Amino acid sequence: MNIHEYQGKEILGSFGVRTQRGIVAQTAEEAVKAAKELTEQTGTGWHVIKAQVHAGGRGKGGGVKLAKNLKEVEQIAGEIIGMNLVTPQTSAEGKKVHQVYVAEDVYYPGDSEPEEYYMSVLLNRATGRNMIMYSTEGGMDIETVAEETPHLIFTEEIDPATGLLPFQARRIAFNLGLSGAAFKEMTKFVMSLYKAFDKSDSSLFEINPVLKTSDDKILAVDAKVTLDDNALFRHKDYAEMRDKREENPTEVEAKEVGLNYVDLDGNVGCMVNGAGLAMATMDLIKQAGGEPANFLDVGGTADAKRVEEAFRLILKDEKVEAILVNIFGGIVRCDRVAQGIVDAYKNMGDAIKVPIIVRLQGTNADVAKKLIDESGLAVSSAVQFKEAADKVQAVLS
Ligand code: GDP
Ligand code: MN
């Protein structure tokens, strides 16, 4: 589960990681109030107003702006709240901003050379161990650094039996070119950051930038935190951080009815049972010259109700020009699925305006095909995978 920057910083802060301080605000008035409160705490009158959306690259899209007084806080917060923020990580339509984070300005005016680093914590799937990935080149796209100057990216692997050891934290501080007070601050930062990652059951931390101020403080200016969904049951307070506004509405709806649905950009809707078959079906659609509009695993019980829910979800996507149903009747009998499709189709009246190609294979496949063929509905059936692909191709061209 993804969370907002301000929530990520709350988690980091609770484990002693120093972060840029801030307060979240829903309106321009709240932003002004937040700025006043922050000035009392920090003494600085300058603030950054940061759009809170689940996407990075906000600065590039105009979602992070400096306000030098309360009037600017009000004006900038007013502009950012409600805007459609387009960043390199969003779609072309962008993401609607519902709230901003009013944060202390940590780039002191007159601080000619604040140092920015990159740091992330994640699982190295090749070794099965967590690692800290870091670089002197913070504040910019890490993808660009990886491409152009890969030697400036370092990694530190963590042995699960011992956890992160102090000498490793010192090696990180050393590789980042630090000495003196900043070196000590960095080792503390790294140790507490890893503790936060471990104890929060996160699957990703990405802190870009980590900042060194001119008075040698090390702090997290940004925080991208992804929590492990499967561990949320033991972090009830984190589970409440979920912001459904940031998720695809069809995906949220699918989750609520227990369907595994992922929205994609193509024109052929897929209804499949089993994740593996769903992936193979998506390949098949591509081979036939289409693009899958979604991934949808209806699971083991493809009865009429479920099939109907699945059709409704797929048809919400206006890009869908055809639907391919590809079901393997292993546990569930094909004729039951076929009956489900026919019933769902009839229930939905004229809601289904696109051609449907159905491939049912497995137990009672012949009975199922007969059911579909004799239903009198605009559904064509296929027995072979290839045949299904050809039929998809025929309706698309
Ligand atoms: P992102 O663009 O979504 O990654 O958002 P960040 O939180 O990383 O902010 C983008 C950029 O805004 C940072 O790389 C900084 O250069 C700048 N920024 C963030 N906080 C401050 C601040 O307190 N003062 C100033 N002057 N700039 C800041
Ligand atoms: Mn950032």
Short mmCIF file of C-alpha atoms and ligand atoms in Angstrom, two decimals:
data_model
loop_
_atom_site.label_atom_id
_atom_site.label_comp_id
_atom_site.label_asym_id
_atom_site.label_seq_id
_atom_site.Cartn_x
_atom_site.Cartn_y
_atom_site.Cartn_z
CA MET A 1 0.00 0.00 0.00
CA ASN A 2 1.28 3.42 -0.92
CA ILE A 3 0.90 6.33 1.48
CA HIS A 4 1.44 10.08 1.29
CA GLU A 5 4.71 11.84 2.01
CA TYR A 6 3.34 13.36 5.22
CA GLN A 7 2.27 9.92 6.47
CA GLY A 8 5.62 8.41 5.55
CA LYS A 9 7.37 11.12 7.51
CA GLU A 10 5.13 10.42 10.51
CA ILE A 11 6.28 6.81 10.45
CA LEU A 12 9.95 7.77 10.01
CA GLY A 13 9.70 10.33 12.82
CA SER A 14 8.22 7.75 15.20
CA PHE A 15 11.45 5.74 14.87
CA GLY A 16 13.69 8.72 15.48
CA VAL A 17 14.53 9.55 11.87
CA ARG A 18 15.01 13.28 11.48
CA THR A 19 12.65 14.69 8.85
CA GLN A 20 11.67 18.06 7.47
CA ARG A 21 8.77 19.06 9.73
CA GLY A 22 5.35 19.92 8.38
CA ILE A 23 1.59 19.89 8.82
CA VAL A 24 -0.99 18.67 6.33
CA ALA A 25 -3.74 21.07 5.20
CA GLN A 26 -6.96 20.62 3.22
CA THR A 27 -7.62 24.30 2.44
CA ALA A 28 -5.65 27.52 1.95
CA GLU A 29 -6.86 28.79 5.36
CA GLU A 30 -5.67 25.62 7.05
CA ALA A 31 -2.34 26.05 5.29
CA VAL A 32 -1.90 29.53 6.76
CA LYS A 33 -2.76 28.22 10.22
CA ALA A 34 -0.27 25.38 9.74
CA ALA A 35 2.45 27.81 8.63
CA LYS A 36 1.94 29.97 11.75
CA GLU A 37 2.13 26.92 13.98
CA LEU A 38 5.31 25.73 12.26
CA THR A 39 6.96 29.13 12.60
CA GLU A 40 6.36 28.94 16.34
CA GLN A 41 8.04 25.54 16.46
CA THR A 42 10.92 26.19 14.08
CA GLY A 43 11.49 29.92 14.04
CA THR A 44 11.57 30.04 10.24
CA GLY A 45 9.06 32.14 8.31
CA TRP A 46 9.71 30.43 4.98
CA HIS A 47 7.74 27.35 4.03
CA VAL A 48 7.47 24.87 1.17
CA ILE A 49 4.00 23.91 0.03
CA LYS A 50 3.97 20.34 -1.26
CA ALA A 51 1.14 18.62 -3.11
CA GLN A 52 0.19 15.33 -1.47
CA VAL A 53 -0.51 12.77 -4.19
CA HIS A 54 0.71 9.23 -4.70
CA ALA A 55 3.22 10.11 -7.40
CA GLY A 56 6.79 11.30 -7.51
CA GLY A 57 8.32 14.10 -9.53
CA ARG A 58 5.93 16.62 -7.97
CA GLY A 59 8.55 19.35 -8.00
CA LYS A 60 8.88 19.09 -11.80
CA GLY A 61 5.11 19.38 -12.24
CA GLY A 62 4.78 22.52 -10.11
CA GLY A 63 3.54 20.69 -7.03
CA VAL A 64 6.35 21.87 -4.70
CA LYS A 65 6.73 25.61 -4.17
CA LEU A 66 8.49 27.95 -1.79
CA ALA A 67 6.43 30.53 0.12
CA LYS A 68 8.32 33.41 1.75
CA ASN A 69 5.43 34.80 3.80
CA LEU A 70 1.90 33.94 4.91
CA LYS A 71 0.34 35.68 1.94
CA GLU A 72 2.32 33.46 -0.41
CA VAL A 73 1.38 30.40 1.67
CA GLU A 74 -2.29 31.22 1.16
CA GLN A 75 -1.89 31.94 -2.52
CA ILE A 76 0.27 28.91 -3.39
CA ALA A 77 -1.77 26.48 -1.27
CA GLY A 78 -4.91 27.83 -2.98
CA GLU A 79 -3.37 27.17 -6.38
CA ILE A 80 -2.08 23.69 -5.62
CA ILE A 81 -5.17 22.35 -3.82
CA GLY A 82 -7.65 21.30 -6.49
CA MET A 83 -5.15 21.36 -9.34
CA ASN A 84 -4.54 18.41 -11.62
CA LEU A 85 -0.90 17.71 -11.04
CA VAL A 86 0.90 16.24 -14.03
CA THR A 87 4.33 14.77 -13.28
CA PRO A 88 6.61 12.34 -15.14
CA GLN A 89 5.02 9.62 -12.99
CA THR A 90 1.33 10.37 -13.59
CA SER A 91 -0.86 9.88 -16.65
CA ALA A 92 -1.33 12.81 -19.03
CA GLU A 93 -4.49 13.85 -17.16
CA GLY A 94 -2.52 14.03 -13.91
CA LYS A 95 -3.72 13.54 -10.37
CA LYS A 96 -6.14 15.75 -8.51
CA VAL A 97 -4.56 17.33 -5.43
CA HIS A 98 -6.79 17.17 -2.34
CA GLN A 99 -4.30 18.32 0.27
CA VAL A 100 -0.91 19.95 0.74
CA TYR A 101 1.89 19.52 3.22
CA VAL A 102 3.07 22.81 4.63
CA ALA A 103 6.69 22.22 5.58
CA GLU A 104 9.50 24.21 7.12
CA ASP A 105 12.00 25.47 4.55
CA VAL A 106 15.08 23.44 5.30
CA TYR A 107 17.22 24.89 2.53
CA TYR A 108 18.39 27.84 4.57
CA PRO A 109 18.43 31.06 2.66
CA GLY A 110 22.05 31.83 1.94
CA ASP A 111 23.01 28.17 2.28
CA SER A 112 24.95 28.11 -0.95
CA GLU A 113 25.62 24.42 -1.12
CA PRO A 114 23.10 22.19 0.57
CA GLU A 115 24.12 18.60 -0.13
CA GLU A 116 21.43 16.28 -1.45
CA TYR A 117 21.75 12.49 -1.35
CA TYR A 118 19.60 9.61 -2.50
CA MET A 119 18.72 6.73 -0.20
CA SER A 120 16.32 3.82 -0.49
CA VAL A 121 15.70 0.63 1.43
CA LEU A 122 14.26 -2.34 -0.40
CA LEU A 123 14.44 -6.09 -0.85
CA ASN A 124 17.09 -7.42 -3.19
CA ARG A 125 15.14 -10.26 -4.74
CA ALA A 126 18.26 -11.88 -6.17
CA THR A 127 19.82 -12.42 -2.74
CA GLY A 128 16.64 -12.43 -0.66
CA ARG A 129 18.09 -9.74 1.60
CA ASN A 130 17.17 -6.18 2.33
CA MET A 131 19.54 -3.57 1.03
CA ILE A 132 20.18 0.11 1.32
CA MET A 133 20.80 1.76 -2.02
CA TYR A 134 22.33 5.23 -1.90
CA SER A 135 24.06 7.85 -3.94
CA THR A 136 25.74 11.21 -3.71
CA GLU A 137 23.51 12.28 -6.61
CA GLY A 138 20.32 13.13 -4.72
CA GLY A 139 17.49 15.39 -5.72
CA MET A 140 17.45 14.11 -9.29
CA ASP A 141 15.99 11.13 -11.11
CA ILE A 142 17.75 8.05 -9.78
CA GLU A 143 16.94 6.33 -13.09
CA THR A 144 19.06 8.93 -14.88
CA VAL A 145 21.90 8.46 -12.39
CA ALA A 146 21.69 4.68 -12.90
CA GLU A 147 21.92 5.11 -16.65
CA GLU A 148 24.57 7.79 -16.92
CA THR A 149 26.74 7.39 -13.83
CA PRO A 150 26.06 3.93 -12.38
CA HIS A 151 29.34 4.03 -10.43
CA LEU A 152 27.79 6.72 -8.22
CA ILE A 153 25.18 4.29 -6.87
CA PHE A 154 26.22 2.15 -3.91
CA THR A 155 24.47 -0.69 -2.11
CA GLU A 156 24.76 -2.15 1.36
CA GLU A 157 23.23 -5.59 1.94
CA ILE A 158 21.80 -6.47 5.31
CA ASP A 159 22.15 -9.87 6.93
CA PRO A 160 18.73 -10.74 8.39
CA ALA A 161 20.40 -12.55 11.32
CA THR A 162 22.23 -9.47 12.57
CA GLY A 163 20.29 -6.58 11.08
CA LEU A 164 22.13 -3.47 9.93
CA LEU A 165 25.45 -3.22 11.77
CA PRO A 166 27.04 0.10 12.84
CA PHE A 167 30.12 -0.44 10.64
CA GLN A 168 27.82 -0.63 7.63
CA ALA A 169 26.19 2.68 8.55
CA ARG A 170 29.69 4.18 8.87
CA ARG A 171 30.64 2.81 5.45
CA ILE A 172 27.60 4.54 3.96
CA ALA A 173 28.51 7.86 5.60
CA PHE A 174 32.08 7.45 4.35
CA ASN A 175 31.05 6.67 0.77
CA LEU A 176 28.85 9.76 0.80
CA GLY A 177 31.99 11.77 1.49
CA LEU A 178 31.05 12.90 5.00
CA SER A 179 33.26 13.67 7.96
CA GLY A 180 33.01 15.16 11.43
CA ALA A 181 29.58 15.92 12.86
CA ALA A 182 27.81 15.17 9.57
CA PHE A 183 29.40 11.71 9.49
CA LYS A 184 27.98 10.92 12.95
CA GLU A 185 24.59 12.35 12.03
CA MET A 186 24.48 10.21 8.90
CA THR A 187 25.27 6.98 10.75
CA LYS A 188 22.47 7.78 13.21
CA PHE A 189 20.14 8.60 10.33
CA VAL A 190 20.89 5.33 8.52
CA MET A 191 20.53 3.18 11.66
CA SER A 192 17.15 4.68 12.56
CA LEU A 193 15.99 4.58 8.93
CA TYR A 194 16.65 0.86 8.71
CA LYS A 195 14.97 0.25 12.05
CA ALA A 196 11.90 2.12 10.77
CA PHE A 197 11.87 0.03 7.58
CA ASP A 198 12.14 -3.22 9.49
CA LYS A 199 9.65 -2.47 12.27
CA SER A 200 7.03 -0.90 10.01
CA ASP A 201 7.03 -3.96 7.69
CA SER A 202 7.60 -1.72 4.70
CA SER A 203 8.53 -3.00 1.27
CA LEU A 204 10.06 0.25 0.05
CA PHE A 205 11.51 3.44 1.44
CA GLU A 206 12.78 6.02 -1.01
CA ILE A 207 14.17 9.21 0.45
CA ASN A 208 15.13 11.61 -2.31
CA PRO A 209 16.60 13.92 -1.25
CA VAL A 210 18.26 13.23 2.06
CA LEU A 211 19.63 16.65 2.95
CA LYS A 212 22.78 17.80 4.71
CA THR A 213 22.31 21.36 5.91
CA SER A 214 25.21 23.76 6.30
CA ASP A 215 25.11 23.13 10.05
CA ASP A 216 25.56 19.40 9.48
CA LYS A 217 22.06 18.16 10.17
CA ILE A 218 20.95 15.15 8.12
CA LEU A 219 17.25 14.92 7.38
CA ALA A 220 14.65 13.36 5.11
CA VAL A 221 13.16 16.04 2.86
CA ASP A 222 10.98 13.61 0.91
CA ALA A 223 9.57 10.20 1.88
CA LYS A 224 8.10 7.62 -0.41
CA VAL A 225 6.93 4.71 1.73
CA THR A 226 5.26 1.53 0.52
CA LEU A 227 3.83 -0.69 3.23
CA ASP A 228 3.47 -4.44 2.86
CA ASP A 229 -0.27 -5.13 2.50
CA ASN A 230 0.17 -8.56 4.05
CA ALA A 231 1.50 -7.04 7.29
CA LEU A 232 -1.17 -4.39 7.71
CA PHE A 233 -3.15 -6.60 10.05
CA ARG A 234 -0.53 -5.94 12.72
CA HIS A 235 -0.35 -2.19 12.05
CA LYS A 236 -3.95 -1.01 12.40
CA ASP A 237 -2.81 2.61 12.57
CA TYR A 238 -0.99 2.28 9.23
CA ALA A 239 -3.97 0.53 7.62
CA GLU A 240 -5.99 3.67 8.34
CA MET A 241 -3.55 5.68 6.24
CA ARG A 242 -5.08 4.26 3.08
CA ASP A 243 -6.37 7.04 0.81
CA LYS A 244 -8.83 5.53 -1.64
CA ARG A 245 -8.96 8.79 -3.59
CA GLU A 246 -5.48 7.96 -4.85
CA GLU A 247 -6.46 4.57 -6.19
CA ASN A 248 -8.13 3.62 -9.47
CA PRO A 249 -11.91 3.65 -8.67
CA THR A 250 -12.57 0.48 -10.66
CA GLU A 251 -9.77 -1.31 -8.82
CA VAL A 252 -11.21 -0.20 -5.46
CA GLU A 253 -14.65 -1.46 -6.48
CA ALA A 254 -13.18 -4.77 -7.69
CA LYS A 255 -11.39 -5.26 -4.38
CA GLU A 256 -14.66 -4.72 -2.54
CA VAL A 257 -16.38 -7.53 -4.45
CA GLY A 258 -13.32 -9.77 -4.13
CA LEU A 259 -12.12 -9.65 -7.73
CA ASN A 260 -8.48 -9.24 -8.66
CA TYR A 261 -8.53 -6.43 -11.24
CA VAL A 262 -5.76 -4.24 -12.61
CA ASP A 263 -6.59 -1.44 -15.02
CA LEU A 264 -4.49 -1.22 -18.22
CA ASP A 265 -4.48 0.99 -21.30
CA GLY A 266 -5.61 -1.37 -24.09
CA ASN A 267 -8.84 -2.13 -25.95
CA VAL A 268 -9.58 -5.81 -25.21
CA GLY A 269 -11.17 -6.63 -21.87
CA CYS A 270 -10.20 -9.97 -20.35
CA MET A 271 -12.05 -12.19 -17.95
CA VAL A 272 -9.94 -15.13 -16.88
CA ASN A 273 -9.65 -17.55 -13.97
CA GLY A 274 -6.19 -17.88 -12.50
CA ALA A 275 -3.36 -15.37 -12.62
CA GLY A 276 -1.15 -17.51 -14.87
CA LEU A 277 -3.84 -18.03 -17.47
CA ALA A 278 -4.64 -14.30 -17.25
CA MET A 279 -1.05 -13.44 -18.12
CA ALA A 280 -1.03 -15.94 -21.02
CA THR A 281 -4.31 -14.47 -22.26
CA MET A 282 -2.83 -10.98 -22.23
CA ASP A 283 0.06 -12.26 -24.37
CA LEU A 284 -2.42 -13.85 -26.73
CA ILE A 285 -4.33 -10.61 -27.13
CA LYS A 286 -1.12 -8.79 -27.97
CA GLN A 287 -0.23 -11.42 -30.56
CA ALA A 288 -3.65 -10.97 -32.12
CA GLY A 289 -2.93 -7.27 -32.59
CA GLY A 290 -4.87 -5.97 -29.60
CA GLU A 291 -3.81 -4.56 -26.26
CA PRO A 292 -5.26 -5.86 -22.99
CA ALA A 293 -7.53 -3.33 -21.28
CA ASN A 294 -7.16 -5.02 -17.94
CA PHE A 295 -5.96 -7.95 -15.92
CA LEU A 296 -8.87 -9.70 -14.29
CA ASP A 297 -8.72 -12.93 -12.34
CA VAL A 298 -12.26 -14.00 -11.41
CA GLY A 299 -10.93 -16.84 -9.29
CA GLY A 300 -12.46 -20.25 -8.72
CA THR A 301 -16.15 -19.42 -8.52
CA ALA A 302 -17.21 -18.11 -11.89
CA ASP A 303 -20.98 -18.15 -11.26
CA ALA A 304 -23.51 -15.81 -12.88
CA LYS A 305 -23.24 -13.17 -10.15
CA ARG A 306 -19.48 -13.03 -10.33
CA VAL A 307 -19.39 -13.09 -14.11
CA GLU A 308 -21.87 -10.22 -14.14
CA GLU A 309 -19.80 -8.19 -11.67
CA ALA A 310 -16.74 -8.84 -13.82
CA PHE A 311 -18.53 -7.74 -17.01
CA ARG A 312 -19.70 -4.56 -15.30
CA LEU A 313 -16.18 -3.72 -14.17
CA ILE A 314 -14.70 -4.34 -17.62
CA LEU A 315 -17.41 -2.28 -19.34
CA LYS A 316 -16.70 0.77 -17.16
CA ASP A 317 -13.64 1.21 -19.32
CA GLU A 318 -14.75 3.07 -22.44
CA LYS A 319 -11.69 1.96 -24.38
CA VAL A 320 -12.92 -1.65 -24.43
CA GLU A 321 -13.83 -2.79 -27.96
CA ALA A 322 -14.11 -6.52 -27.31
CA ILE A 323 -14.09 -8.91 -24.39
CA LEU A 324 -12.24 -12.19 -24.31
CA VAL A 325 -13.41 -14.67 -21.69
CA ASN A 326 -10.86 -17.42 -21.18
CA ILE A 327 -11.79 -19.91 -18.49
CA PHE A 328 -10.26 -23.23 -17.64
CA GLY A 329 -12.83 -25.49 -16.05
CA GLY A 330 -10.79 -27.49 -13.58
CA ILE A 331 -12.51 -27.01 -10.26
CA VAL A 332 -15.48 -25.17 -11.73
CA ARG A 333 -17.38 -26.90 -14.54
CA CYS A 334 -17.38 -25.12 -17.93
CA ASP A 335 -21.13 -25.53 -18.41
CA ARG A 336 -21.73 -23.70 -15.11
CA VAL A 337 -19.52 -20.84 -16.27
CA ALA A 338 -21.26 -20.79 -19.65
CA GLN A 339 -24.62 -20.64 -17.92
CA GLY A 340 -23.23 -17.80 -15.79
CA ILE A 341 -22.20 -15.89 -18.90
CA VAL A 342 -25.59 -16.40 -20.57
CA ASP A 343 -27.45 -15.36 -17.39
CA ALA A 344 -25.23 -12.34 -16.81
CA TYR A 345 -25.68 -11.27 -20.43
CA LYS A 346 -29.47 -11.55 -20.15
CA ASN A 347 -29.52 -9.72 -16.79
CA MET A 348 -27.53 -6.86 -18.17
CA GLY A 349 -29.96 -6.24 -20.99
CA ASP A 350 -28.35 -4.05 -23.61
CA ALA A 351 -25.47 -2.90 -21.39
CA ILE A 352 -23.07 -5.10 -23.35
CA LYS A 353 -22.43 -3.44 -26.69
CA VAL A 354 -19.10 -5.02 -27.58
CA PRO A 355 -18.49 -8.46 -29.06
CA ILE A 356 -17.64 -11.24 -26.62
CA ILE A 357 -15.42 -14.16 -27.45
CA VAL A 358 -15.59 -17.04 -25.04
CA ARG A 359 -13.12 -19.85 -24.73
CA LEU A 360 -14.05 -22.50 -22.20
CA GLN A 361 -11.72 -25.45 -21.86
CA GLY A 362 -11.81 -28.34 -19.40
CA THR A 363 -14.62 -30.25 -17.72
CA ASN A 364 -17.83 -30.27 -19.82
CA ALA A 365 -16.32 -27.88 -22.37
CA ASP A 366 -18.48 -29.37 -25.15
CA VAL A 367 -21.70 -28.85 -23.19
CA ALA A 368 -20.57 -25.29 -22.46
CA LYS A 369 -19.88 -24.52 -26.12
CA LYS A 370 -23.29 -25.80 -27.06
CA LEU A 371 -24.90 -23.61 -24.40
CA ILE A 372 -23.16 -20.51 -25.73
CA ASP A 373 -23.77 -21.32 -29.40
CA GLU A 374 -27.47 -21.99 -28.84
CA SER A 375 -28.09 -19.02 -26.56
CA GLY A 376 -28.86 -16.73 -29.48
CA LEU A 377 -26.66 -14.05 -27.94
CA ALA A 378 -23.92 -12.10 -29.66
CA VAL A 379 -21.27 -14.29 -28.07
CA SER A 380 -18.91 -16.39 -30.13
CA SER A 381 -17.19 -19.41 -28.71
CA ALA A 382 -13.79 -20.88 -29.31
CA VAL A 383 -12.19 -24.12 -28.25
CA GLN A 384 -8.54 -23.56 -29.08
CA PHE A 385 -6.39 -20.73 -27.82
CA LYS A 386 -5.41 -19.86 -31.41
CA GLU A 387 -9.03 -19.85 -32.51
CA ALA A 388 -9.84 -17.38 -29.74
CA ALA A 389 -6.99 -15.14 -30.86
CA ASP A 390 -8.19 -15.22 -34.46
CA LYS A 391 -11.69 -14.26 -33.37
CA VAL A 392 -10.34 -11.35 -31.35
CA GLN A 393 -8.35 -10.25 -34.37
CA ALA A 394 -11.41 -10.53 -36.61
CA VAL A 395 -13.55 -8.28 -34.42
CA LEU A 396 -10.80 -5.69 -34.02
CA SER A 397 -10.05 -5.33 -37.71
P1 GDP B 1 9.27 15.23 -5.58
O1 GDP B 1 9.51 16.22 -6.67
O2 GDP B 1 7.90 14.61 -5.68
O3 GDP B 1 10.34 14.20 -5.49
O4 GDP B 1 9.22 16.07 -4.19
P2 GDP B 1 10.38 16.45 -3.16
O5 GDP B 1 9.83 16.38 -1.81
O6 GDP B 1 11.62 15.65 -3.41
O7 GDP B 1 10.66 17.96 -3.51
C1 GDP B 1 11.13 18.37 -4.78
C2 GDP B 1 12.25 19.34 -4.64
O8 GDP B 1 11.81 20.50 -3.94
C3 GDP B 1 13.44 18.85 -3.82
O9 GDP B 1 14.33 18.10 -4.59
C4 GDP B 1 14.04 20.13 -3.35
O10 GDP B 1 14.97 20.61 -4.31
C5 GDP B 1 12.86 21.09 -3.26
N1 GDP B 1 12.52 21.31 -1.84
C6 GDP B 1 11.96 20.43 -0.99
N2 GDP B 1 11.88 20.94 0.25
C7 GDP B 1 12.41 22.19 0.18
C8 GDP B 1 12.61 23.23 1.12
O11 GDP B 1 12.35 23.11 2.31
N3 GDP B 1 13.15 24.39 0.63
C9 GDP B 1 13.48 24.57 -0.65
N4 GDP B 1 13.98 25.72 -1.03
N5 GDP B 1 13.33 23.61 -1.56
C10 GDP B 1 12.80 22.43 -1.16
MN MN B 2 11.70 13.58 -4.12
#
